[in-house]
């Protein structure tokens, strides 16, 4: 009987791996609003997958946290209730700490350098951890440019941020950075940020320039600090449970097309980031450009913390040096 059961099981596995894929209606979640680069890339991925599969597969995109926040969506991916997501590496790093090293302060000199780091074999190799640690399959990286600071008050030095309530994305790498700086980092979901800045619930925010411009966060600011202090990577994810039910052909097609479209966001930010910065500068708000020295000992304190938390920080620093331009 055991021999018979094992034989049937083996035949079933072989059949599943060779059988043509069945038509699927995939659901893809994001936290970004409809006009955002990530959302547009997700829609383009869905359109190309439908075309490449001759209409057998479709993707419905749910932007703006329609399916929950990222922690909730990751849980849905783990159970197979959600098929796909374009998600910040921040949420992934909460479960796979090595990924926190991608937020190392001043790892990248500029947005193009950030793209080269994310496209490196070292960064891509980190994706192999995801099925075992988080129950998802990572297809590739995108990003949302570099991080800046928007403040309701004047900022002439890092001391001006000391004790100030500063909105952050809720994850450890950025929390550790602002704690080291002496600010009061305040986790807050994206939809709440505009009103919180307007009514003084927070004194400042940590944000990418695309949303500073498109969502008009500058309207309630006195000072824009262009610090470029961290990159903000994104990863394309497929539920491992969903993945296991796909044919090899469908896996290859989905992996290739999703990787292509998440990667396209890197090119988008390389092309557009400076334009957004220029537009924010032209709003008439006080605009301050700073470098690593502005943050004093906070960068080294962060490095000390994360050299213990992540095994790949040194490797990524090496990649940064190798891919920097003279």
PDB file of N, CA and C in Angstrom, residues 124-219:
ATOM      1  N   UNK A 124      20.437  40.616  -5.608  1.00  0.00           N
ATOM      2  CA  UNK A 124      19.519  39.619  -6.171  1.00  0.00           C
ATOM      3  C   UNK A 124      19.625  38.292  -5.440  1.00  0.00           C
ATOM      4  N   UNK A 125      20.834  37.932  -5.007  1.00  0.00           N
ATOM      5  CA  UNK A 125      21.014  36.680  -4.289  1.00  0.00           C
ATOM      6  C   UNK A 125      20.255  36.635  -2.981  1.00  0.00           C
ATOM      7  N   UNK A 126      20.011  37.796  -2.386  1.00  0.00           N
ATOM      8  CA  UNK A 126      19.265  37.855  -1.129  1.00  0.00           C
ATOM      9  C   UNK A 126      17.831  37.360  -1.300  1.00  0.00           C
ATOM     10  N   UNK A 127      17.287  37.445  -2.504  1.00  0.00           N
ATOM     11  CA  UNK A 127      15.910  37.022  -2.744  1.00  0.00           C
ATOM     12  C   UNK A 127      15.716  35.528  -2.493  1.00  0.00           C
ATOM     13  N   UNK A 128      16.794  34.775  -2.552  1.00  0.00           N
ATOM     14  CA  UNK A 128      16.697  33.327  -2.345  1.00  0.00           C
ATOM     15  C   UNK A 128      16.246  32.987  -0.927  1.00  0.00           C
ATOM     16  N   UNK A 129      16.388  33.923   0.009  1.00  0.00           N
ATOM     17  CA  UNK A 129      15.967  33.688   1.392  1.00  0.00           C
ATOM     18  C   UNK A 129      14.449  33.702   1.570  1.00  0.00           C
ATOM     19  N   UNK A 130      13.753  34.356   0.655  1.00  0.00           N
ATOM     20  CA  UNK A 130      12.363  34.724   0.912  1.00  0.00           C
ATOM     21  C   UNK A 130      11.398  33.548   1.044  1.00  0.00           C
ATOM     22  N   UNK A 131      11.453  32.527   0.195  1.00  0.00           N
ATOM     23  CA  UNK A 131      10.466  31.446   0.367  1.00  0.00           C
ATOM     24  C   UNK A 131      10.508  30.812   1.749  1.00  0.00           C
ATOM     25  N   UNK A 132      11.694  30.543   2.257  1.00  0.00           N
ATOM     26  CA  UNK A 132      11.813  29.886   3.561  1.00  0.00           C
ATOM     27  C   UNK A 132      11.470  30.823   4.711  1.00  0.00           C
ATOM     28  N   UNK A 133      11.874  32.085   4.615  1.00  0.00           N
ATOM     29  CA  UNK A 133      11.712  33.007   5.741  1.00  0.00           C
ATOM     30  C   UNK A 133      10.367  33.737   5.756  1.00  0.00           C
ATOM     31  N   UNK A 134       9.794  33.957   4.590  1.00  0.00           N
ATOM     32  CA  UNK A 134       8.578  34.773   4.550  1.00  0.00           C
ATOM     33  C   UNK A 134       7.426  34.142   3.781  1.00  0.00           C
ATOM     34  N   UNK A 135       7.646  32.994   3.149  1.00  0.00           N
ATOM     35  CA  UNK A 135       6.561  32.336   2.430  1.00  0.00           C
ATOM     36  C   UNK A 135       6.180  33.007   1.132  1.00  0.00           C
ATOM     37  N   UNK A 136       7.118  33.735   0.541  1.00  0.00           N
ATOM     38  CA  UNK A 136       6.881  34.395  -0.740  1.00  0.00           C
ATOM     39  C   UNK A 136       8.079  34.165  -1.659  1.00  0.00           C
ATOM     40  N   UNK A 137       7.847  34.354  -2.946  1.00  0.00           N
ATOM     41  CA  UNK A 137       8.899  34.277  -3.954  1.00  0.00           C
ATOM     42  C   UNK A 137       9.184  35.693  -4.446  1.00  0.00           C
ATOM     43  N   UNK A 138      10.433  36.104  -4.394  1.00  0.00           N
ATOM     44  CA  UNK A 138      10.820  37.429  -4.872  1.00  0.00           C
ATOM     45  C   UNK A 138      11.313  37.358  -6.299  1.00  0.00           C
ATOM     46  N   UNK A 139      10.772  38.228  -7.149  1.00  0.00           N
ATOM     47  CA  UNK A 139      11.144  38.193  -8.567  1.00  0.00           C
ATOM     48  C   UNK A 139      12.177  39.249  -8.944  1.00  0.00           C
ATOM     49  N   UNK A 140      12.289  40.316  -8.160  1.00  0.00           N
ATOM     50  CA  UNK A 140      13.238  41.372  -8.489  1.00  0.00           C
ATOM     51  C   UNK A 140      12.925  42.637  -7.718  1.00  0.00           C
ATOM     52  N   UNK A 141      13.820  43.614  -7.874  1.00  0.00           N
ATOM     53  CA  UNK A 141      13.717  44.862  -7.109  1.00  0.00           C
ATOM     54  C   UNK A 141      13.274  46.031  -7.973  1.00  0.00           C
ATOM     55  N   UNK A 142      12.555  46.940  -7.328  1.00  0.00           N
ATOM     56  CA  UNK A 142      12.334  48.285  -7.839  1.00  0.00           C
ATOM     57  C   UNK A 142      12.733  49.247  -6.732  1.00  0.00           C
ATOM     58  N   UNK A 143      12.291  50.494  -6.839  1.00  0.00           N
ATOM     59  CA  UNK A 143      12.563  51.428  -5.747  1.00  0.00           C
ATOM     60  C   UNK A 143      11.688  52.672  -5.872  1.00  0.00           C
ATOM     61  N   UNK A 144      11.776  53.510  -4.830  1.00  0.00           N
ATOM     62  CA  UNK A 144      11.079  54.794  -4.829  1.00  0.00           C
ATOM     63  C   UNK A 144      12.080  55.914  -4.584  1.00  0.00           C
ATOM     64  N   UNK A 145      13.201  55.835  -5.237  1.00  0.00           N
ATOM     65  CA  UNK A 145      14.189  56.896  -5.130  1.00  0.00           C
ATOM     66  C   UNK A 145      14.843  56.942  -3.764  1.00  0.00           C
ATOM     67  N   UNK A 146      15.289  58.136  -3.376  1.00  0.00           N
ATOM     68  CA  UNK A 146      15.990  58.348  -2.114  1.00  0.00           C
ATOM     69  C   UNK A 146      15.107  59.135  -1.144  1.00  0.00           C
ATOM     70  N   UNK A 147      15.415  59.032   0.139  1.00  0.00           N
ATOM     71  CA  UNK A 147      14.592  59.641   1.174  1.00  0.00           C
ATOM     72  C   UNK A 147      15.018  61.077   1.466  1.00  0.00           C
ATOM     73  N   UNK A 148      14.002  61.910   1.725  1.00  0.00           N
ATOM     74  CA  UNK A 148      14.210  63.308   2.073  1.00  0.00           C
ATOM     75  C   UNK A 148      13.428  63.613   3.351  1.00  0.00           C
ATOM     76  N   UNK A 149      13.592  64.817   3.889  1.00  0.00           N
ATOM     77  CA  UNK A 149      12.916  65.219   5.119  1.00  0.00           C
ATOM     78  C   UNK A 149      12.121  66.496   4.863  1.00  0.00           C
ATOM     79  N   UNK A 150      10.873  66.496   5.277  1.00  0.00           N
ATOM     80  CA  UNK A 150       9.993  67.657   5.177  1.00  0.00           C
ATOM     81  C   UNK A 150       9.652  68.090   6.607  1.00  0.00           C
ATOM     82  N   UNK A 151       9.914  69.347   6.932  1.00  0.00           N
ATOM     83  CA  UNK A 151       9.738  69.814   8.309  1.00  0.00           C
ATOM     84  C   UNK A 151       8.810  71.025   8.389  1.00  0.00           C
ATOM     85  N   UNK A 152       7.978  71.036   9.425  1.00  0.00           N
ATOM     86  CA  UNK A 152       7.120  72.199   9.686  1.00  0.00           C
ATOM     87  C   UNK A 152       7.909  73.387  10.217  1.00  0.00           C
ATOM     88  N   UNK A 153       9.090  73.142  10.761  1.00  0.00           N
ATOM     89  CA  UNK A 153       9.899  74.222  11.307  1.00  0.00           C
ATOM     90  C   UNK A 153      11.211  74.374  10.570  1.00  0.00           C
ATOM     91  N   UNK A 154      12.007  75.323  10.984  1.00  0.00           N
ATOM     92  CA  UNK A 154      13.319  75.533  10.373  1.00  0.00           C
ATOM     93  C   UNK A 154      14.254  74.390  10.750  1.00  0.00           C
ATOM     94  N   UNK A 155      15.098  74.017   9.803  1.00  0.00           N
ATOM     95  CA  UNK A 155      16.101  72.978  10.050  1.00  0.00           C
ATOM     96  C   UNK A 155      17.439  73.489   9.523  1.00  0.00           C
ATOM     97  N   UNK A 156      18.288  73.866  10.447  1.00  0.00           N
ATOM     98  CA  UNK A 156      19.620  74.325  10.066  1.00  0.00           C
ATOM     99  C   UNK A 156      20.698  73.317  10.455  1.00  0.00           C
ATOM    100  N   UNK A 157      20.351  72.439  11.394  1.00  0.00           N
ATOM    101  CA  UNK A 157      21.270  71.390  11.816  1.00  0.00           C
ATOM    102  C   UNK A 157      20.453  70.207  12.297  1.00  0.00           C
ATOM    103  N   UNK A 158      21.118  69.059  12.491  1.00  0.00           N
ATOM    104  CA  UNK A 158      20.417  67.874  12.963  1.00  0.00           C
ATOM    105  C   UNK A 158      19.800  68.101  14.341  1.00  0.00           C
ATOM    106  N   UNK A 159      20.388  68.997  15.121  1.00  0.00           N
ATOM    107  CA  UNK A 159      19.844  69.298  16.446  1.00  0.00           C
ATOM    108  C   UNK A 159      18.421  69.848  16.364  1.00  0.00           C
ATOM    109  N   UNK A 160      18.092  70.478  15.233  1.00  0.00           N
ATOM    110  CA  UNK A 160      16.743  71.018  15.076  1.00  0.00           C
ATOM    111  C   UNK A 160      15.690  69.925  14.950  1.00  0.00           C
ATOM    112  N   UNK A 161      16.127  68.687  14.711  1.00  0.00           N
ATOM    113  CA  UNK A 161      15.199  67.562  14.650  1.00  0.00           C
ATOM    114  C   UNK A 161      15.143  66.796  15.968  1.00  0.00           C
ATOM    115  N   UNK A 162      15.999  67.147  16.894  1.00  0.00           N
ATOM    116  CA  UNK A 162      16.060  66.437  18.171  1.00  0.00           C
ATOM    117  C   UNK A 162      14.740  66.561  18.932  1.00  0.00           C
ATOM    118  N   UNK A 163      14.196  65.418  19.320  1.00  0.00           N
ATOM    119  CA  UNK A 163      12.955  65.389  20.063  1.00  0.00           C
ATOM    120  C   UNK A 163      11.708  65.633  19.239  1.00  0.00           C
ATOM    121  N   UNK A 164      11.857  65.942  17.964  1.00  0.00           N
ATOM    122  CA  UNK A 164      10.702  66.239  17.120  1.00  0.00           C
ATOM    123  C   UNK A 164      10.022  64.948  16.668  1.00  0.00           C
ATOM    124  N   UNK A 165       8.695  64.986  16.621  1.00  0.00           N
ATOM    125  CA  UNK A 165       7.933  63.836  16.130  1.00  0.00           C
ATOM    126  C   UNK A 165       8.059  63.787  14.613  1.00  0.00           C
ATOM    127  N   UNK A 166       8.684  62.743  14.120  1.00  0.00           N
ATOM    128  CA  UNK A 166       9.024  62.643  12.706  1.00  0.00           C
ATOM    129  C   UNK A 166       8.424  61.366  12.148  1.00  0.00           C
ATOM    130  N   UNK A 167       7.506  61.525  11.200  1.00  0.00           N
ATOM    131  CA  UNK A 167       6.810  60.370  10.640  1.00  0.00           C
ATOM    132  C   UNK A 167       7.773  59.479   9.878  1.00  0.00           C
ATOM    133  N   UNK A 168       7.656  58.160  10.132  1.00  0.00           N
ATOM    134  CA  UNK A 168       8.461  57.181   9.413  1.00  0.00           C
ATOM    135  C   UNK A 168       7.576  56.035   8.947  1.00  0.00           C
ATOM    136  N   UNK A 169       8.085  55.274   8.001  1.00  0.00           N
ATOM    137  CA  UNK A 169       7.510  53.980   7.656  1.00  0.00           C
ATOM    138  C   UNK A 169       7.825  53.026   8.804  1.00  0.00           C
ATOM    139  N   UNK A 170       6.863  52.228   9.248  1.00  0.00           N
ATOM    140  CA  UNK A 170       7.076  51.425  10.462  1.00  0.00           C
ATOM    141  C   UNK A 170       7.950  50.187  10.249  1.00  0.00           C
ATOM    142  N   UNK A 171       9.253  50.376  10.330  1.00  0.00           N
ATOM    143  CA  UNK A 171      10.162  49.238  10.294  1.00  0.00           C
ATOM    144  C   UNK A 171      11.476  49.630  10.955  1.00  0.00           C
ATOM    145  N   UNK A 172      12.229  48.609  11.372  1.00  0.00           N
ATOM    146  CA  UNK A 172      13.363  48.827  12.264  1.00  0.00           C
ATOM    147  C   UNK A 172      14.506  49.671  11.688  1.00  0.00           C
ATOM    148  N   UNK A 173      14.929  49.474  10.438  1.00  0.00           N
ATOM    149  CA  UNK A 173      16.094  50.240   9.970  1.00  0.00           C
ATOM    150  C   UNK A 173      15.920  51.748  10.073  1.00  0.00           C
ATOM    151  N   UNK A 174      14.769  52.244   9.674  1.00  0.00           N
ATOM    152  CA  UNK A 174      14.584  53.701   9.732  1.00  0.00           C
ATOM    153  C   UNK A 174      14.284  54.161  11.161  1.00  0.00           C
ATOM    154  N   UNK A 175      13.654  53.289  11.945  1.00  0.00           N
ATOM    155  CA  UNK A 175      13.441  53.597  13.359  1.00  0.00           C
ATOM    156  C   UNK A 175      14.777  53.749  14.084  1.00  0.00           C
ATOM    157  N   UNK A 176      15.697  52.832  13.823  1.00  0.00           N
ATOM    158  CA  UNK A 176      17.017  52.893  14.452  1.00  0.00           C
ATOM    159  C   UNK A 176      17.778  54.149  14.031  1.00  0.00           C
ATOM    160  N   UNK A 177      17.618  54.554  12.780  1.00  0.00           N
ATOM    161  CA  UNK A 177      18.332  55.730  12.284  1.00  0.00           C
ATOM    162  C   UNK A 177      17.885  56.999  13.012  1.00  0.00           C
ATOM    163  N   UNK A 178      16.578  57.193  13.108  1.00  0.00           N
ATOM    164  CA  UNK A 178      16.091  58.426  13.725  1.00  0.00           C
ATOM    165  C   UNK A 178      16.221  58.398  15.249  1.00  0.00           C
ATOM    166  N   UNK A 179      16.186  57.207  15.837  1.00  0.00           N
ATOM    167  CA  UNK A 179      16.501  57.119  17.266  1.00  0.00           C
ATOM    168  C   UNK A 179      17.944  57.544  17.518  1.00  0.00           C
ATOM    169  N   UNK A 180      18.842  57.104  16.638  1.00  0.00           N
ATOM    170  CA  UNK A 180      20.255  57.490  16.772  1.00  0.00           C
ATOM    171  C   UNK A 180      20.424  58.991  16.604  1.00  0.00           C
ATOM    172  N   UNK A 181      19.564  59.600  15.794  1.00  0.00           N
ATOM    173  CA  UNK A 181      19.634  61.039  15.554  1.00  0.00           C
ATOM    174  C   UNK A 181      19.053  61.837  16.725  1.00  0.00           C
ATOM    175  N   UNK A 182      18.274  61.179  17.569  1.00  0.00           N
ATOM    176  CA  UNK A 182      17.662  61.883  18.697  1.00  0.00           C
ATOM    177  C   UNK A 182      16.286  62.426  18.409  1.00  0.00           C
ATOM    178  N   UNK A 183      15.730  62.096  17.232  1.00  0.00           N
ATOM    179  CA  UNK A 183      14.358  62.496  16.927  1.00  0.00           C
ATOM    180  C   UNK A 183      13.392  61.545  17.627  1.00  0.00           C
ATOM    181  N   UNK A 184      12.110  61.812  17.482  1.00  0.00           N
ATOM    182  CA  UNK A 184      11.080  60.929  18.026  1.00  0.00           C
ATOM    183  C   UNK A 184      10.344  60.293  16.843  1.00  0.00           C
ATOM    184  N   UNK A 185      10.897  59.207  16.277  1.00  0.00           N
ATOM    185  CA  UNK A 185      10.291  58.599  15.087  1.00  0.00           C
ATOM    186  C   UNK A 185       8.887  58.098  15.390  1.00  0.00           C
ATOM    187  N   UNK A 186       7.954  58.427  14.498  1.00  0.00           N
ATOM    188  CA  UNK A 186       6.539  58.153  14.714  1.00  0.00           C
ATOM    189  C   UNK A 186       5.999  57.356  13.525  1.00  0.00           C
ATOM    190  N   UNK A 187       5.845  56.037  13.678  1.00  0.00           N
ATOM    191  CA  UNK A 187       5.306  55.236  12.570  1.00  0.00           C
ATOM    192  C   UNK A 187       3.900  55.695  12.216  1.00  0.00           C
ATOM    193  N   UNK A 188       3.631  55.774  10.912  1.00  0.00           N
ATOM    194  CA  UNK A 188       2.326  56.271  10.471  1.00  0.00           C
ATOM    195  C   UNK A 188       2.067  55.795   9.051  1.00  0.00           C
ATOM    196  N   UNK A 189       0.868  55.253   8.757  1.00  0.00           N
ATOM    197  CA  UNK A 189       0.562  54.832   7.387  1.00  0.00           C
ATOM    198  C   UNK A 189       0.445  56.025   6.449  1.00  0.00           C
ATOM    199  N   UNK A 190       0.715  55.777   5.193  1.00  0.00           N
ATOM    200  CA  UNK A 190       0.774  56.846   4.196  1.00  0.00           C
ATOM    201  C   UNK A 190      -0.503  57.688   4.108  1.00  0.00           C
ATOM    202  N   UNK A 191      -1.702  57.099   4.149  1.00  0.00           N
ATOM    203  CA  UNK A 191      -2.899  57.937   3.993  1.00  0.00           C
ATOM    204  C   UNK A 191      -3.091  58.973   5.099  1.00  0.00           C
ATOM    205  N   UNK A 192      -2.445  58.774   6.238  1.00  0.00           N
ATOM    206  CA  UNK A 192      -2.620  59.704   7.361  1.00  0.00           C
ATOM    207  C   UNK A 192      -1.617  60.854   7.372  1.00  0.00           C
ATOM    208  N   UNK A 193      -0.647  60.805   6.479  1.00  0.00           N
ATOM    209  CA  UNK A 193       0.498  61.707   6.599  1.00  0.00           C
ATOM    210  C   UNK A 193       0.122  63.162   6.322  1.00  0.00           C
ATOM    211  N   UNK A 194      -0.646  63.416   5.272  1.00  0.00           N
ATOM    212  CA  UNK A 194      -0.942  64.800   4.891  1.00  0.00           C
ATOM    213  C   UNK A 194      -1.634  65.549   6.035  1.00  0.00           C
ATOM    214  N   UNK A 195      -2.685  64.950   6.587  1.00  0.00           N
ATOM    215  CA  UNK A 195      -3.415  65.612   7.667  1.00  0.00           C
ATOM    216  C   UNK A 195      -2.560  65.741   8.920  1.00  0.00           C
ATOM    217  N   UNK A 196      -1.747  64.728   9.199  1.00  0.00           N
ATOM    218  CA  UNK A 196      -0.895  64.773  10.391  1.00  0.00           C
ATOM    219  C   UNK A 196       0.108  65.909  10.309  1.00  0.00           C
ATOM    220  N   UNK A 197       0.638  66.144   9.121  1.00  0.00           N
ATOM    221  CA  UNK A 197       1.576  67.248   8.934  1.00  0.00           C
ATOM    222  C   UNK A 197       0.838  68.577   8.989  1.00  0.00           C
ATOM    223  N   UNK A 198      -0.371  68.598   8.431  1.00  0.00           N
ATOM    224  CA  UNK A 198      -1.142  69.840   8.396  1.00  0.00           C
ATOM    225  C   UNK A 198      -1.568  70.292   9.795  1.00  0.00           C
ATOM    226  N   UNK A 199      -1.949  69.346  10.635  1.00  0.00           N
ATOM    227  CA  UNK A 199      -2.479  69.735  11.947  1.00  0.00           C
ATOM    228  C   UNK A 199      -1.443  69.683  13.059  1.00  0.00           C
ATOM    229  N   UNK A 200      -0.202  69.381  12.710  1.00  0.00           N
ATOM    230  CA  UNK A 200       0.856  69.391  13.707  1.00  0.00           C
ATOM    231  C   UNK A 200       0.956  68.132  14.543  1.00  0.00           C
ATOM    232  N   UNK A 201       0.258  67.083  14.139  1.00  0.00           N
ATOM    233  CA  UNK A 201       0.384  65.806  14.833  1.00  0.00           C
ATOM    234  C   UNK A 201       1.819  65.290  14.754  1.00  0.00           C
ATOM    235  N   UNK A 202       2.490  65.599  13.630  1.00  0.00           N
ATOM    236  CA  UNK A 202       3.925  65.339  13.502  1.00  0.00           C
ATOM    237  C   UNK A 202       4.615  66.643  13.125  1.00  0.00           C
ATOM    238  N   UNK A 203       5.890  66.731  13.477  1.00  0.00           N
ATOM    239  CA  UNK A 203       6.675  67.932  13.174  1.00  0.00           C
ATOM    240  C   UNK A 203       7.388  67.844  11.838  1.00  0.00           C
ATOM    241  N   UNK A 204       7.623  66.612  11.390  1.00  0.00           N
ATOM    242  CA  UNK A 204       8.374  66.404  10.159  1.00  0.00           C
ATOM    243  C   UNK A 204       8.045  65.021   9.626  1.00  0.00           C
ATOM    244  N   UNK A 205       8.415  64.766   8.378  1.00  0.00           N
ATOM    245  CA  UNK A 205       8.200  63.448   7.781  1.00  0.00           C
ATOM    246  C   UNK A 205       9.431  63.023   6.998  1.00  0.00           C
ATOM    247  N   UNK A 206       9.629  61.719   6.925  1.00  0.00           N
ATOM    248  CA  UNK A 206      10.649  61.102   6.081  1.00  0.00           C
ATOM    249  C   UNK A 206       9.915  60.556   4.868  1.00  0.00           C
ATOM    250  N   UNK A 207      10.303  61.017   3.643  1.00  0.00           N
ATOM    251  CA  UNK A 207       9.462  60.723   2.483  1.00  0.00           C
ATOM    252  C   UNK A 207      10.284  60.767   1.195  1.00  0.00           C
ATOM    253  N   UNK A 208       9.812  60.054   0.176  1.00  0.00           N
ATOM    254  CA  UNK A 208      10.422  60.168  -1.151  1.00  0.00           C
ATOM    255  C   UNK A 208       9.878  61.404  -1.850  1.00  0.00           C
ATOM    256  N   UNK A 209      10.673  61.951  -2.759  1.00  0.00           N
ATOM    257  CA  UNK A 209      10.322  63.241  -3.354  1.00  0.00           C
ATOM    258  C   UNK A 209       9.124  63.133  -4.288  1.00  0.00           C
ATOM    259  N   UNK A 210       8.886  61.969  -4.864  1.00  0.00           N
ATOM    260  CA  UNK A 210       7.707  61.827  -5.724  1.00  0.00           C
ATOM    261  C   UNK A 210       6.434  62.170  -4.955  1.00  0.00           C
ATOM    262  N   UNK A 211       6.307  61.622  -3.752  1.00  0.00           N
ATOM    263  CA  UNK A 211       5.096  61.882  -2.971  1.00  0.00           C
ATOM    264  C   UNK A 211       5.129  63.252  -2.311  1.00  0.00           C
ATOM    265  N   UNK A 212       6.318  63.746  -1.991  1.00  0.00           N
ATOM    266  CA  UNK A 212       6.410  65.132  -1.496  1.00  0.00           C
ATOM    267  C   UNK A 212       5.789  66.077  -2.507  1.00  0.00           C
ATOM    268  N   UNK A 213       6.054  65.805  -3.789  1.00  0.00           N
ATOM    269  CA  UNK A 213       5.540  66.667  -4.846  1.00  0.00           C
ATOM    270  C   UNK A 213       4.089  66.323  -5.202  1.00  0.00           C
ATOM    271  N   UNK A 214       3.808  65.062  -5.514  1.00  0.00           N
ATOM    272  CA  UNK A 214       2.493  64.692  -6.030  1.00  0.00           C
ATOM    273  C   UNK A 214       1.390  64.807  -4.978  1.00  0.00           C
ATOM    274  N   UNK A 215       1.696  64.496  -3.731  1.00  0.00           N
ATOM    275  CA  UNK A 215       0.693  64.586  -2.671  1.00  0.00           C
ATOM    276  C   UNK A 215       0.782  65.899  -1.892  1.00  0.00           C
ATOM    277  N   UNK A 216       1.649  66.785  -2.362  1.00  0.00           N
ATOM    278  CA  UNK A 216       1.733  68.165  -1.875  1.00  0.00           C
ATOM    279  C   UNK A 216       2.034  68.274  -0.381  1.00  0.00           C
ATOM    280  N   UNK A 217       2.896  67.413   0.100  1.00  0.00           N
ATOM    281  CA  UNK A 217       3.289  67.510   1.502  1.00  0.00           C
ATOM    282  C   UNK A 217       4.010  68.827   1.789  1.00  0.00           C
ATOM    283  N   UNK A 218       4.627  69.390   0.780  1.00  0.00           N
ATOM    284  CA  UNK A 218       5.356  70.650   0.958  1.00  0.00           C
ATOM    285  C   UNK A 218       4.431  71.792   1.381  1.00  0.00           C
ATOM    286  N   UNK A 219       3.128  71.640   1.123  1.00  0.00           N
ATOM    287  CA  UNK A 219       2.190  72.731   1.438  1.00  0.00           C
ATOM    288  C   UNK A 219       2.183  73.057   2.928  1.00  0.00           C
TER     289      UNK A 219
END
